[in-house]
XYZ file of C-alpha atoms in Angstrom:
375
model
C 95.728 134.973 62.977
C 92.230 133.074 62.769
C 93.789 130.287 63.916
C 95.088 131.565 67.061
C 91.629 133.255 67.614
C 89.488 130.042 67.586
C 91.072 128.459 70.641
C 91.107 131.399 72.950
C 87.074 131.923 72.183
C 86.587 127.863 72.379
C 88.400 128.355 76.360
C 86.240 131.079 77.194
C 83.024 129.590 76.356
C 84.627 126.719 78.271
C 84.859 128.603 81.486
C 82.561 131.679 80.916
C 79.521 130.226 83.258
C 81.863 129.705 86.228
C 83.637 133.419 86.052
C 79.872 134.981 85.681
C 78.731 132.540 88.700
C 81.491 134.092 90.827
C 81.209 137.322 89.682
C 77.531 137.428 90.301
C 78.424 135.861 94.105
C 80.662 138.932 94.837
C 77.973 141.639 93.559
C 75.383 139.825 95.552
C 77.697 139.897 98.893
C 79.825 142.860 99.068
C 82.728 142.941 101.307
C 82.188 144.472 104.978
C 78.453 144.029 104.663
C 76.500 143.961 108.144
C 75.178 140.523 109.024
C 72.908 141.949 112.069
C 73.542 141.754 115.794
C 75.638 138.942 116.971
C 74.054 136.209 119.306
C 75.620 135.883 122.534
C 74.516 134.554 125.957
C 74.622 136.545 129.072
C 74.434 136.408 132.966
C 73.774 139.093 135.432
C 76.697 140.009 137.926
C 75.353 139.605 141.412
C 75.963 140.955 144.691
C 76.473 138.086 147.143
C 77.889 137.556 150.829
C 81.722 136.543 150.702
C 84.006 135.271 153.562
C 87.872 135.624 153.075
C 89.027 132.258 151.961
C 91.645 130.278 150.960
C 92.348 127.396 149.468
C 94.732 124.448 149.540
C 95.608 120.729 148.170
C 94.934 118.419 151.152
C 94.620 114.555 152.077
C 92.241 112.753 153.945
C 93.606 110.729 156.583
C 92.087 108.227 159.405
C 92.339 109.359 163.001
C 93.065 105.233 163.950
C 94.727 102.928 161.242
C 95.541 99.413 162.665
C 96.939 96.435 160.929
C 95.671 93.457 162.110
C 98.425 90.737 163.143
C 98.583 86.998 164.673
C 100.575 86.863 167.876
C 100.826 83.156 167.892
C 101.762 80.726 165.362
C 99.148 78.271 164.287
C 96.178 77.242 161.633
C 93.893 79.957 160.651
C 90.433 77.863 161.287
C 88.009 80.907 160.368
C 87.524 84.396 159.032
C 84.675 85.983 160.911
C 84.154 89.178 159.088
C 83.131 90.221 155.350
C 85.793 92.438 153.511
C 85.102 96.301 153.186
C 82.385 95.530 156.205
C 82.117 98.144 159.258
C 83.584 96.398 162.518
C 82.874 97.296 166.247
C 85.703 97.618 168.588
C 86.106 94.072 170.015
C 84.441 92.148 167.451
C 85.908 88.591 166.324
C 87.953 88.734 163.178
C 89.889 85.538 162.871
C 90.044 82.222 164.810
C 92.807 80.205 165.190
C 93.055 76.405 165.920
C 92.776 76.057 169.896
C 93.739 72.632 170.784
C 97.516 73.263 171.277
C 97.529 76.046 173.497
C 94.530 74.381 175.568
C 96.812 71.851 176.139
C 99.641 74.196 176.943
C 97.454 75.633 179.544
C 96.750 72.344 181.191
C 100.440 71.625 181.601
C 101.524 74.891 182.810
C 98.004 74.028 185.809
C 99.798 70.930 186.104
C 103.300 72.577 186.788
C 101.788 74.888 189.181
C 99.690 72.138 191.251
C 103.252 70.300 191.586
C 104.934 73.694 192.655
C 101.977 74.243 195.711
C 102.753 70.718 196.579
C 106.730 71.346 196.828
C 106.118 74.607 198.851
C 103.540 72.756 201.337
C 106.422 70.261 201.815
C 108.842 72.691 202.401
C 107.075 74.642 204.968
C 106.326 71.329 206.796
C 109.996 70.666 206.404
C 110.844 74.293 207.813
C 108.733 74.242 210.629
C 110.222 70.467 211.917
C 113.852 71.989 211.626
C 112.738 74.896 213.971
C 111.066 72.537 216.258
C 113.807 70.288 216.669
C 116.700 73.230 217.070
C 114.128 74.757 220.016
C 114.640 71.443 221.759
C 118.420 71.308 220.974
C 117.625 68.095 218.911
C 118.672 69.728 215.755
C 121.142 72.241 214.407
C 121.413 75.418 212.588
C 122.744 74.330 209.583
C 119.435 72.010 209.164
C 117.042 74.636 209.959
C 118.570 77.094 207.441
C 118.350 74.732 204.763
C 114.964 74.144 205.105
C 114.283 77.459 205.362
C 116.184 77.767 201.968
C 114.091 75.045 200.452
C 110.863 76.707 201.457
C 111.806 79.927 199.735
C 113.258 78.208 196.592
C 109.651 76.463 196.438
C 108.100 79.720 196.704
C 110.159 80.802 193.585
C 109.324 77.813 191.905
C 105.473 78.536 192.126
C 105.806 82.323 190.974
C 107.313 80.719 188.278
C 104.691 78.114 187.279
C 101.830 80.444 187.700
C 103.658 82.910 185.349
C 103.947 80.172 182.743
C 100.417 79.595 183.356
C 99.648 82.874 182.619
C 101.578 83.059 179.666
C 99.835 79.980 178.371
C 96.322 81.421 179.041
C 97.475 84.563 177.003
C 98.169 82.781 174.113
C 95.102 80.534 174.279
C 93.443 84.095 174.198
C 95.384 85.104 171.328
C 93.686 82.427 169.101
C 90.826 84.786 169.301
C 91.503 87.745 167.016
C 89.451 90.735 167.712
C 89.240 94.496 166.440
C 90.823 96.279 168.810
C 88.984 99.707 167.383
C 85.799 100.261 165.691
C 86.077 101.199 161.779
C 85.730 99.909 157.914
C 88.099 96.561 157.748
C 89.920 95.924 154.290
C 90.797 92.711 152.470
C 91.952 89.488 154.319
C 95.278 88.647 153.336
C 95.194 85.011 154.527
C 92.092 82.613 154.379
C 91.241 79.476 156.823
C 93.598 76.841 156.666
C 97.022 78.672 156.003
C 99.371 78.656 158.895
C 99.578 82.248 160.341
C 102.019 83.658 163.147
C 103.633 86.911 164.144
C 106.347 86.703 160.848
C 103.358 86.596 158.541
C 102.598 90.338 158.379
C 99.396 92.181 158.263
C 96.262 89.805 157.968
C 93.904 92.792 157.245
C 93.678 96.409 158.388
C 90.910 98.394 160.052
C 90.369 102.406 159.496
C 88.201 104.653 161.433
C 85.481 106.284 159.629
C 83.890 109.109 161.838
C 85.522 111.551 162.391
C 88.159 112.036 159.446
C 91.713 114.334 159.669
C 92.433 116.451 156.450
C 96.169 117.215 156.505
C 97.159 119.905 154.319
C 100.473 121.911 153.732
C 100.732 125.790 153.969
C 102.919 128.020 152.610
C 104.905 130.436 154.865
C 103.526 133.527 153.244
C 100.137 132.452 153.532
C 100.292 131.445 157.219
C 101.884 135.000 158.049
C 98.956 136.449 155.821
C 96.762 134.752 158.153
C 98.507 135.788 161.589
C 98.075 139.788 160.741
C 95.786 141.746 162.842
C 96.004 140.405 166.078
C 98.960 138.430 165.588
C 97.327 135.451 166.607
C 95.440 132.884 164.377
C 91.976 132.292 165.772
C 91.050 128.887 165.083
C 87.717 128.980 166.567
C 86.292 131.019 163.780
C 88.047 129.165 160.319
C 85.671 126.737 158.680
C 87.070 124.280 156.601
C 85.365 123.139 153.647
C 86.309 120.091 151.508
C 85.759 119.912 147.788
C 86.213 116.768 145.669
C 87.952 116.148 142.329
C 84.418 116.636 140.565
C 84.164 119.798 142.287
C 81.308 119.211 144.222
C 81.750 120.537 148.013
C 81.313 118.023 150.865
C 78.285 118.733 153.236
C 79.964 118.837 156.532
C 81.830 122.004 158.156
C 85.299 120.992 159.737
C 87.488 122.849 162.233
C 91.281 122.881 162.394
C 92.828 120.886 165.508
C 96.692 121.106 164.824
C 99.078 123.338 163.538
C 102.738 121.539 163.311
C 105.549 122.963 165.597
C 107.859 123.403 162.724
C 108.267 124.556 159.039
C 109.546 121.819 156.435
C 113.094 122.761 155.282
C 112.541 121.817 151.917
C 109.180 122.945 150.686
C 109.191 125.996 153.667
C 105.396 124.728 154.507
C 103.585 124.249 158.050
C 101.454 121.309 158.139
C 97.699 121.979 159.143
C 95.171 119.472 160.364
C 91.695 119.436 160.263
C 88.729 117.582 161.838
C 85.947 116.939 159.925
C 82.708 114.765 160.301
C 82.065 111.674 158.406
C 78.539 110.212 159.239
C 78.013 108.800 155.726
C 81.593 107.547 155.143
C 82.093 110.088 152.030
C 85.432 110.568 153.148
C 88.133 107.876 152.556
C 91.832 107.282 153.869
C 94.200 108.736 151.320
C 91.701 110.653 149.454
C 93.193 113.860 147.851
C 91.026 116.704 148.193
C 91.227 120.700 148.090
C 90.608 122.201 151.650
C 88.993 125.782 151.509
C 89.473 127.967 154.857
C 87.042 130.766 155.206
C 87.070 132.995 158.469
C 85.715 136.463 159.449
C 82.140 137.746 158.914
C 81.090 138.055 154.984
C 81.214 141.019 152.888
C 79.020 141.744 150.009
C 80.953 141.292 147.104
C 80.068 141.011 142.950
C 80.581 137.690 141.218
C 80.033 136.663 137.907
C 80.535 133.153 136.196
C 84.587 132.534 135.415
C 83.199 131.519 131.812
C 82.902 135.306 131.352
C 87.010 135.976 131.891
C 89.307 136.721 128.956
C 93.019 137.157 129.195
C 95.329 139.265 126.955
C 98.637 140.901 127.617
C 97.036 143.661 129.441
C 95.287 141.536 131.732
C 91.946 140.076 132.350
C 88.877 141.928 130.662
C 84.989 141.182 130.005
C 82.365 142.006 127.301
C 79.390 143.754 129.358
C 76.502 144.772 127.098
C 75.788 148.239 126.946
C 73.303 150.103 124.851
C 73.081 146.818 122.322
C 76.950 146.771 122.285
C 79.775 144.308 123.644
C 82.111 146.879 125.448
C 85.107 145.621 126.699
C 85.675 146.034 130.626
C 88.950 145.552 132.530
C 88.351 143.817 135.716
C 90.524 142.148 138.763
C 89.562 138.982 139.756
C 89.677 137.790 143.311
C 88.666 134.383 144.948
C 86.319 131.540 143.299
C 83.123 131.556 144.773
C 81.971 128.035 143.709
C 81.821 128.208 139.679
C 81.726 131.859 140.270
C 84.440 134.347 140.692
C 85.041 137.536 142.761
C 85.635 140.692 140.420
C 86.272 144.460 140.883
C 84.801 146.653 138.134
C 81.822 145.319 137.583
C 78.489 146.645 138.545
C 75.698 144.221 140.292
C 73.171 143.494 137.565
C 75.379 144.516 134.499
C 74.474 141.855 131.863
C 78.360 139.893 131.121
C 78.640 137.993 127.996
C 79.206 134.298 129.192
C 78.609 132.216 125.584
C 79.202 133.619 122.033
C 83.006 134.809 121.945
C 83.583 133.016 118.376
C 82.833 136.202 116.299
C 82.760 139.102 118.931
C 84.594 142.183 118.821
C 84.730 145.234 120.899
C 81.517 147.720 120.093
C 79.928 144.943 117.582
C 76.289 145.204 118.055
C 74.749 141.911 120.061
C 71.549 140.264 120.407
C 71.943 138.803 124.049
C 69.954 136.380 125.484
C 70.160 135.178 129.257
C 71.798 131.904 129.495
C 69.721 129.274 131.754
C 71.343 127.951 134.780
C 74.529 130.353 134.945
C 74.456 133.070 137.375
C 76.710 135.420 138.791
């Protein structure tokens, strides 16, 4: 028996200090001990004037977008603009070699002069044939032939003059100008290239101010907006633009077009707003969020969106009452910037927006206002 007892005693001594340290730690920190109030960040619910608003996804479109093309075929002599810059209506953009077209003009001018000379001769011959006929020295056939020759000469002159006009027009096409004012993109060709009508767009000019913003509206939202008087009052609707980073565009737009039919595939109707773009912040093709506001603003309670918590029963927030975190069920509404409209909270009540990790209902809390966060 003494042989068995020794190893047990030796084993006990080797682990004894560890067990005693653990026992002392348990005694020093009993289960369920209170650690004091939980520190949380709070923001006061605020009463703010809020107008009825609806939000959609839209896309920026330029009212005018023109592909610059060559209308005659020749060598490109010069590119007269800087890519990405603003251009004016009528501003020269490209210059095509002129000598071949100047030669065509000169040739056409020569054809006109020959046609004029032929017409003069035909007129003289017709007058002579008529004079001979009156003196019974000529024949009716000769007179008629002279009249027909004069009319033919007139037609030849008109043809020559038309060819001259065409040659002058083609010469004018060697100077390619911008048909609209706007911002021009990259050039597809540089000097030395042979370009023509088959070359495709040389560059694209996009108008800048104002801009259109188009967005699809569901039938349900459209019918909701039509309630009341039965007609949507477009003059009372403000259009606000939000960028992907959450910032709000400074200019206010107005709806200027509602499509005449509903899409059969998406059950939506396209609306379009006219938005000023004096600084060029809106870019053609840009994806944005569109907020429509109408009616007079009403006082509503708003809180930071960070305060909202969702569970199976719905949405709730923690409100500080008598130093404790109290659960308050709320009904959220629309967004107001980084805040949200809620029903179920009174103005001025401190709503917890930070410190949820260790928070539980009716737990004592130590509330600290969060800087920069307001309802």
